[in-house]
Amino acid sequence: MGTVADVAPIKDTKGSLVNKKPTVVFVLGGPGSGKGTQCSNIIEHFGYTHLSAGDLLRAEIKSGSENGTMIQNMIKEGKIVPSEVTIKLLQRAMEKSGNDKFLIDGFPRNEENRAAFEAVTGIEPSVVLFFDCLEEEMERRLLSRNEGRVDDNIETIRKRFKVFLESSIPVIRYYESKGKVRKIDATRPVKEVFESVKAIFAPKSKQVH
């Protein structure tokens, strides 16, 4: 399996090279698959920095920067933020973190995101974690959690499942063909799921380099 050590290091906005060759793990899973909880566990146990594309976009909007205003306007108009914009935010966050191990959560959302990320950064993920969960279970979890999310109603939930399947499954298939996907049965209780995650990240497994 190709490792991140084989690819070029990322550049920051000033063009200077980062000497670290970062380890990138993409984290994918449907809404309610529990990937957020598992990301927290990975950070705590294995020292990764967690980057969420959605959080970075929201933070940029909140900052009031010119870039943030452009992002906000695009979202208001129902347009998709260009991949390059999201990737530059991810790249900048990687630079600023000082770490060399990253969990990128909920990205790439589709094949175009994936191709753009590799083209812009020169980085391929070492592993793609796919939290595979039955739709009925994800539905049950989303409806029962109390986070005050207005989008957690049955109709919206089903639309989100459909979008996830249509957009993300091709990404998972692509990385499966490269032997990078680690599929985890996320229907089980949190502790059992994390046991499977630990087996992937533990140094003895040699699966994440």
PDB file of C-alpha atoms in Angstrom:
ATOM      1  CA  MET A   1       0.000   0.000   0.000  1.00  0.00           C
ATOM      2  CA  GLY A   2       1.412   3.400  -0.961  1.00  0.00           C
ATOM      3  CA  THR A   3       2.212   5.620   1.970  1.00  0.00           C
ATOM      4  CA  VAL A   4       2.306   9.357   2.345  1.00  0.00           C
ATOM      5  CA  ALA A   5       6.098   9.067   2.531  1.00  0.00           C
ATOM      6  CA  ASP A   6       6.078   8.502  -1.246  1.00  0.00           C
ATOM      7  CA  VAL A   7       4.527  11.851  -2.137  1.00  0.00           C
ATOM      8  CA  ALA A   8       5.660  15.450  -2.210  1.00  0.00           C
ATOM      9  CA  PRO A   9       5.290  17.550   0.948  1.00  0.00           C
ATOM     10  CA  ILE A  10       2.676  20.303   0.969  1.00  0.00           C
ATOM     11  CA  LYS A  11       3.482  23.930   0.298  1.00  0.00           C
ATOM     12  CA  ASP A  12       2.181  26.801   2.362  1.00  0.00           C
ATOM     13  CA  THR A  13       0.801  30.006   0.885  1.00  0.00           C
ATOM     14  CA  LYS A  14       4.284  31.588   0.808  1.00  0.00           C
ATOM     15  CA  GLY A  15       5.569  28.677  -1.277  1.00  0.00           C
ATOM     16  CA  SER A  16       8.008  27.316   1.303  1.00  0.00           C
ATOM     17  CA  LEU A  17       8.036  23.540   1.638  1.00  0.00           C
ATOM     18  CA  VAL A  18       6.995  21.795   4.785  1.00  0.00           C
ATOM     19  CA  ASN A  19       9.677  19.269   5.614  1.00  0.00           C
ATOM     20  CA  LYS A  20       7.181  16.926   7.221  1.00  0.00           C
ATOM     21  CA  LYS A  21       5.500  14.441   4.959  1.00  0.00           C
ATOM     22  CA  PRO A  22       2.103  14.332   6.613  1.00  0.00           C
ATOM     23  CA  THR A  23       0.027  11.246   7.236  1.00  0.00           C
ATOM     24  CA  VAL A  24      -3.524  11.888   6.086  1.00  0.00           C
ATOM     25  CA  VAL A  25      -6.482   9.675   6.971  1.00  0.00           C
ATOM     26  CA  PHE A  26      -9.832  10.409   5.326  1.00  0.00           C
ATOM     27  CA  VAL A  27     -12.832   9.614   7.554  1.00  0.00           C
ATOM     28  CA  LEU A  28     -16.064   8.819   5.715  1.00  0.00           C
ATOM     29  CA  GLY A  29     -19.431   7.581   6.906  1.00  0.00           C
ATOM     30  CA  GLY A  30     -23.087   8.445   6.583  1.00  0.00           C
ATOM     31  CA  PRO A  31     -24.860  10.908   8.894  1.00  0.00           C
ATOM     32  CA  GLY A  32     -25.262   9.188  12.260  1.00  0.00           C
ATOM     33  CA  SER A  33     -22.546   6.589  11.615  1.00  0.00           C
ATOM     34  CA  GLY A  34     -20.681   7.789  14.734  1.00  0.00           C
ATOM     35  CA  LYS A  35     -17.545   8.969  12.962  1.00  0.00           C
ATOM     36  CA  GLY A  36     -17.358  12.146  15.074  1.00  0.00           C
ATOM     37  CA  THR A  37     -17.190  10.104  18.287  1.00  0.00           C
ATOM     38  CA  GLN A  38     -14.530   7.810  16.815  1.00  0.00           C
ATOM     39  CA  CYS A  39     -12.479  10.801  15.587  1.00  0.00           C
ATOM     40  CA  SER A  40     -12.403  12.086  19.194  1.00  0.00           C
ATOM     41  CA  ASN A  41     -11.128   8.688  20.364  1.00  0.00           C
ATOM     42  CA  ILE A  42      -8.413   8.579  17.679  1.00  0.00           C
ATOM     43  CA  ILE A  43      -7.225  12.091  18.597  1.00  0.00           C
ATOM     44  CA  GLU A  44      -7.028  11.148  22.275  1.00  0.00           C
ATOM     45  CA  HIS A  45      -5.214   7.839  21.766  1.00  0.00           C
ATOM     46  CA  PHE A  46      -3.070   8.389  18.685  1.00  0.00           C
ATOM     47  CA  GLY A  47      -2.243  12.113  18.601  1.00  0.00           C
ATOM     48  CA  TYR A  48      -3.893  13.040  15.314  1.00  0.00           C
ATOM     49  CA  THR A  49      -5.181  16.535  14.488  1.00  0.00           C
ATOM     50  CA  HIS A  50      -8.848  16.519  13.483  1.00  0.00           C
ATOM     51  CA  LEU A  51      -9.838  18.679  10.522  1.00  0.00           C
ATOM     52  CA  SER A  52     -13.451  19.037   9.444  1.00  0.00           C
ATOM     53  CA  ALA A  53     -14.002  20.717   6.073  1.00  0.00           C
ATOM     54  CA  GLY A  54     -17.413  21.997   7.235  1.00  0.00           C
ATOM     55  CA  ASP A  55     -15.980  23.492  10.446  1.00  0.00           C
ATOM     56  CA  LEU A  56     -13.187  25.230   8.516  1.00  0.00           C
ATOM     57  CA  LEU A  57     -15.665  26.757   6.055  1.00  0.00           C
ATOM     58  CA  ARG A  58     -17.876  27.972   8.929  1.00  0.00           C
ATOM     59  CA  ALA A  59     -14.858  29.450  10.757  1.00  0.00           C
ATOM     60  CA  GLU A  60     -13.747  31.264   7.607  1.00  0.00           C
ATOM     61  CA  ILE A  61     -17.239  32.783   7.178  1.00  0.00           C
ATOM     62  CA  LYS A  62     -17.224  33.857  10.844  1.00  0.00           C
ATOM     63  CA  SER A  63     -13.801  35.502  10.456  1.00  0.00           C
ATOM     64  CA  GLY A  64     -15.318  38.093   8.100  1.00  0.00           C
ATOM     65  CA  SER A  65     -12.454  37.734   5.612  1.00  0.00           C
ATOM     66  CA  GLU A  66     -12.939  38.427   1.911  1.00  0.00           C
ATOM     67  CA  ASN A  67     -12.708  34.668   1.332  1.00  0.00           C
ATOM     68  CA  GLY A  68     -15.307  34.072   4.063  1.00  0.00           C
ATOM     69  CA  THR A  69     -17.750  36.543   2.472  1.00  0.00           C
ATOM     70  CA  MET A  70     -17.342  34.797  -0.897  1.00  0.00           C
ATOM     71  CA  ILE A  71     -18.013  31.393   0.722  1.00  0.00           C
ATOM     72  CA  GLN A  72     -21.080  32.730   2.547  1.00  0.00           C
ATOM     73  CA  ASN A  73     -22.522  34.238  -0.646  1.00  0.00           C
ATOM     74  CA  MET A  74     -22.035  30.980  -2.538  1.00  0.00           C
ATOM     75  CA  ILE A  75     -23.793  28.979   0.194  1.00  0.00           C
ATOM     76  CA  LYS A  76     -26.649  31.522   0.305  1.00  0.00           C
ATOM     77  CA  GLU A  77     -27.106  31.161  -3.453  1.00  0.00           C
ATOM     78  CA  GLY A  78     -27.192  27.383  -3.084  1.00  0.00           C
ATOM     79  CA  LYS A  79     -23.915  26.963  -4.956  1.00  0.00           C
ATOM     80  CA  ILE A  80     -21.263  24.407  -4.034  1.00  0.00           C
ATOM     81  CA  VAL A  81     -18.054  25.929  -2.688  1.00  0.00           C
ATOM     82  CA  PRO A  82     -15.252  25.073  -5.169  1.00  0.00           C
ATOM     83  CA  SER A  83     -13.021  22.197  -4.072  1.00  0.00           C
ATOM     84  CA  GLU A  84      -9.913  24.382  -4.296  1.00  0.00           C
ATOM     85  CA  VAL A  85     -11.311  26.802  -1.701  1.00  0.00           C
ATOM     86  CA  THR A  86     -11.981  24.013   0.807  1.00  0.00           C
ATOM     87  CA  ILE A  87      -8.623  22.373   0.067  1.00  0.00           C
ATOM     88  CA  LYS A  88      -6.718  25.631   0.640  1.00  0.00           C
ATOM     89  CA  LEU A  89      -8.427  25.937   4.052  1.00  0.00           C
ATOM     90  CA  LEU A  90      -7.462  22.347   4.896  1.00  0.00           C
ATOM     91  CA  GLN A  91      -3.899  22.965   3.720  1.00  0.00           C
ATOM     92  CA  ARG A  92      -3.612  26.140   5.804  1.00  0.00           C
ATOM     93  CA  ALA A  93      -4.949  24.349   8.892  1.00  0.00           C
ATOM     94  CA  MET A  94      -2.409  21.547   8.380  1.00  0.00           C
ATOM     95  CA  GLU A  95       0.387  24.118   8.155  1.00  0.00           C
ATOM     96  CA  LYS A  96      -0.706  25.950  11.293  1.00  0.00           C
ATOM     97  CA  SER A  97      -1.250  22.834  13.407  1.00  0.00           C
ATOM     98  CA  GLY A  98       2.426  21.910  13.699  1.00  0.00           C
ATOM     99  CA  ASN A  99       1.376  18.242  13.577  1.00  0.00           C
ATOM    100  CA  ASP A 100       2.119  15.725  10.827  1.00  0.00           C
ATOM    101  CA  LYS A 101      -0.851  13.365  11.358  1.00  0.00           C
ATOM    102  CA  PHE A 102      -4.326  14.410  10.258  1.00  0.00           C
ATOM    103  CA  LEU A 103      -7.841  13.022  10.310  1.00  0.00           C
ATOM    104  CA  ILE A 104      -9.816  14.755   7.579  1.00  0.00           C
ATOM    105  CA  ASP A 105     -13.474  14.285   8.408  1.00  0.00           C
ATOM    106  CA  GLY A 106     -16.318  14.329   5.869  1.00  0.00           C
ATOM    107  CA  PHE A 107     -14.017  15.098   2.950  1.00  0.00           C
ATOM    108  CA  PRO A 108     -13.714  14.308   0.080  1.00  0.00           C
ATOM    109  CA  ARG A 109     -17.472  14.395  -0.405  1.00  0.00           C
ATOM    110  CA  ASN A 110     -17.281  13.316  -4.036  1.00  0.00           C
ATOM    111  CA  GLU A 111     -14.884  12.229  -6.778  1.00  0.00           C
ATOM    112  CA  GLU A 112     -14.204  15.817  -7.861  1.00  0.00           C
ATOM    113  CA  ASN A 113     -13.143  16.718  -4.279  1.00  0.00           C
ATOM    114  CA  ARG A 114     -10.880  13.686  -4.168  1.00  0.00           C
ATOM    115  CA  ALA A 115      -9.117  14.378  -7.467  1.00  0.00           C
ATOM    116  CA  ALA A 116      -8.692  18.072  -6.614  1.00  0.00           C
ATOM    117  CA  PHE A 117      -7.235  17.317  -3.166  1.00  0.00           C
ATOM    118  CA  GLU A 118      -4.573  15.010  -4.593  1.00  0.00           C
ATOM    119  CA  ALA A 119      -3.797  17.435  -7.449  1.00  0.00           C
ATOM    120  CA  VAL A 120      -3.513  20.533  -5.237  1.00  0.00           C
ATOM    121  CA  THR A 121      -1.651  19.017  -2.260  1.00  0.00           C
ATOM    122  CA  GLY A 122       0.223  16.140  -3.890  1.00  0.00           C
ATOM    123  CA  ILE A 123      -0.974  13.992  -0.983  1.00  0.00           C
ATOM    124  CA  GLU A 124      -2.751  10.649  -1.098  1.00  0.00           C
ATOM    125  CA  PRO A 125      -4.355   9.388   2.112  1.00  0.00           C
ATOM    126  CA  SER A 126      -2.520   6.487   3.721  1.00  0.00           C
ATOM    127  CA  VAL A 127      -5.840   5.034   4.882  1.00  0.00           C
ATOM    128  CA  VAL A 128      -9.536   5.772   4.285  1.00  0.00           C
ATOM    129  CA  LEU A 129     -11.727   4.872   7.264  1.00  0.00           C
ATOM    130  CA  PHE A 130     -15.260   4.018   6.194  1.00  0.00           C
ATOM    131  CA  PHE A 131     -17.770   3.757   9.037  1.00  0.00           C
ATOM    132  CA  ASP A 132     -20.352   1.447   7.516  1.00  0.00           C
ATOM    133  CA  CYS A 133     -23.681   1.608   9.324  1.00  0.00           C
ATOM    134  CA  LEU A 134     -27.167   0.322   8.508  1.00  0.00           C
ATOM    135  CA  GLU A 135     -29.445   3.110   7.347  1.00  0.00           C
ATOM    136  CA  GLU A 136     -32.117   2.144   9.916  1.00  0.00           C
ATOM    137  CA  GLU A 137     -29.562   2.460  12.733  1.00  0.00           C
ATOM    138  CA  MET A 138     -28.263   5.851  11.526  1.00  0.00           C
ATOM    139  CA  GLU A 139     -31.872   7.043  11.276  1.00  0.00           C
ATOM    140  CA  ARG A 140     -32.592   5.865  14.823  1.00  0.00           C
ATOM    141  CA  ARG A 141     -29.483   7.599  16.204  1.00  0.00           C
ATOM    142  CA  LEU A 142     -30.153  10.896  14.439  1.00  0.00           C
ATOM    143  CA  LEU A 143     -33.774  11.025  15.573  1.00  0.00           C
ATOM    144  CA  SER A 144     -32.917  10.181  19.184  1.00  0.00           C
ATOM    145  CA  ARG A 145     -29.971  12.519  19.696  1.00  0.00           C
ATOM    146  CA  ASN A 146     -30.765  15.859  21.267  1.00  0.00           C
ATOM    147  CA  GLU A 147     -28.433  18.378  19.648  1.00  0.00           C
ATOM    148  CA  GLY A 148     -31.079  20.863  18.611  1.00  0.00           C
ATOM    149  CA  ARG A 149     -30.299  20.262  14.952  1.00  0.00           C
ATOM    150  CA  VAL A 150     -33.190  21.416  12.793  1.00  0.00           C
ATOM    151  CA  ASP A 151     -32.035  19.144   9.967  1.00  0.00           C
ATOM    152  CA  ASP A 152     -32.640  16.024  12.055  1.00  0.00           C
ATOM    153  CA  ASN A 153     -36.136  15.245  10.809  1.00  0.00           C
ATOM    154  CA  ILE A 154     -36.967  12.065   8.918  1.00  0.00           C
ATOM    155  CA  GLU A 155     -37.333  13.601   5.461  1.00  0.00           C
ATOM    156  CA  THR A 156     -34.090  15.567   5.657  1.00  0.00           C
ATOM    157  CA  ILE A 157     -32.252  12.595   7.128  1.00  0.00           C
ATOM    158  CA  ARG A 158     -33.272  10.389   4.206  1.00  0.00           C
ATOM    159  CA  LYS A 159     -32.153  13.060   1.726  1.00  0.00           C
ATOM    160  CA  ARG A 160     -28.767  13.222   3.478  1.00  0.00           C
ATOM    161  CA  PHE A 161     -28.406   9.421   3.230  1.00  0.00           C
ATOM    162  CA  LYS A 162     -29.168   9.581  -0.492  1.00  0.00           C
ATOM    163  CA  VAL A 163     -26.621  12.358  -1.089  1.00  0.00           C
ATOM    164  CA  PHE A 164     -23.996  10.457   0.897  1.00  0.00           C
ATOM    165  CA  LEU A 165     -24.527   7.275  -1.092  1.00  0.00           C
ATOM    166  CA  GLU A 166     -24.546   8.993  -4.475  1.00  0.00           C
ATOM    167  CA  SER A 167     -21.532  11.219  -3.783  1.00  0.00           C
ATOM    168  CA  SER A 168     -19.255   9.326  -1.400  1.00  0.00           C
ATOM    169  CA  ILE A 169     -19.588   5.695  -2.460  1.00  0.00           C
ATOM    170  CA  PRO A 170     -17.624   6.329  -5.716  1.00  0.00           C
ATOM    171  CA  VAL A 171     -14.792   7.806  -3.583  1.00  0.00           C
ATOM    172  CA  ILE A 172     -14.807   4.713  -1.363  1.00  0.00           C
ATOM    173  CA  ARG A 173     -14.772   2.436  -4.423  1.00  0.00           C
ATOM    174  CA  TYR A 174     -11.813   4.339  -5.897  1.00  0.00           C
ATOM    175  CA  TYR A 175      -9.740   3.919  -2.728  1.00  0.00           C
ATOM    176  CA  GLU A 176     -10.848   0.291  -2.373  1.00  0.00           C
ATOM    177  CA  SER A 177      -9.231  -0.348  -5.752  1.00  0.00           C
ATOM    178  CA  LYS A 178      -5.984   1.009  -4.241  1.00  0.00           C
ATOM    179  CA  GLY A 179      -6.275  -1.138  -1.108  1.00  0.00           C
ATOM    180  CA  LYS A 180      -6.601   1.895   1.177  1.00  0.00           C
ATOM    181  CA  VAL A 181     -10.116   1.455   2.606  1.00  0.00           C
ATOM    182  CA  ARG A 182     -10.630   0.050   6.096  1.00  0.00           C
ATOM    183  CA  LYS A 183     -14.344  -0.678   6.430  1.00  0.00           C
ATOM    184  CA  ILE A 184     -15.617  -0.701  10.007  1.00  0.00           C
ATOM    185  CA  ASP A 185     -18.972  -2.081  11.103  1.00  0.00           C
ATOM    186  CA  ALA A 186     -20.311   1.040  12.829  1.00  0.00           C
ATOM    187  CA  THR A 187     -23.682  -0.467  13.733  1.00  0.00           C
ATOM    188  CA  ARG A 188     -22.111  -1.925  16.904  1.00  0.00           C
ATOM    189  CA  PRO A 189     -21.723  -0.113  20.262  1.00  0.00           C
ATOM    190  CA  VAL A 190     -19.103   2.684  20.441  1.00  0.00           C
ATOM    191  CA  LYS A 191     -16.563   0.657  22.463  1.00  0.00           C
ATOM    192  CA  GLU A 192     -16.664  -2.282  20.066  1.00  0.00           C
ATOM    193  CA  VAL A 193     -16.264   0.039  17.087  1.00  0.00           C
ATOM    194  CA  PHE A 194     -13.223   1.658  18.702  1.00  0.00           C
ATOM    195  CA  GLU A 195     -11.606  -1.745  19.239  1.00  0.00           C
ATOM    196  CA  SER A 196     -11.704  -2.183  15.444  1.00  0.00           C
ATOM    197  CA  VAL A 197     -10.330   1.344  14.965  1.00  0.00           C
ATOM    198  CA  LYS A 198      -7.476   0.693  17.422  1.00  0.00           C
ATOM    199  CA  ALA A 199      -6.451  -2.395  15.460  1.00  0.00           C
ATOM    200  CA  ILE A 200      -5.935  -0.148  12.418  1.00  0.00           C
ATOM    201  CA  PHE A 201      -3.986   2.583  14.218  1.00  0.00           C
ATOM    202  CA  ALA A 202      -1.914   0.534  16.683  1.00  0.00           C
ATOM    203  CA  PRO A 203       1.795   0.598  15.656  1.00  0.00           C
ATOM    204  CA  LYS A 204       2.033  -3.205  15.585  1.00  0.00           C
ATOM    205  CA  SER A 205      -0.550  -3.356  12.785  1.00  0.00           C
ATOM    206  CA  LYS A 206       1.713  -1.307  10.478  1.00  0.00           C
ATOM    207  CA  GLN A 207      -1.440  -0.248   8.639  1.00  0.00           C
ATOM    208  CA  VAL A 208      -1.131   3.503   9.115  1.00  0.00           C
ATOM    209  CA  HIS A 209       2.366   4.717   8.300  1.00  0.00           C
TER     210      HIS A 209
END
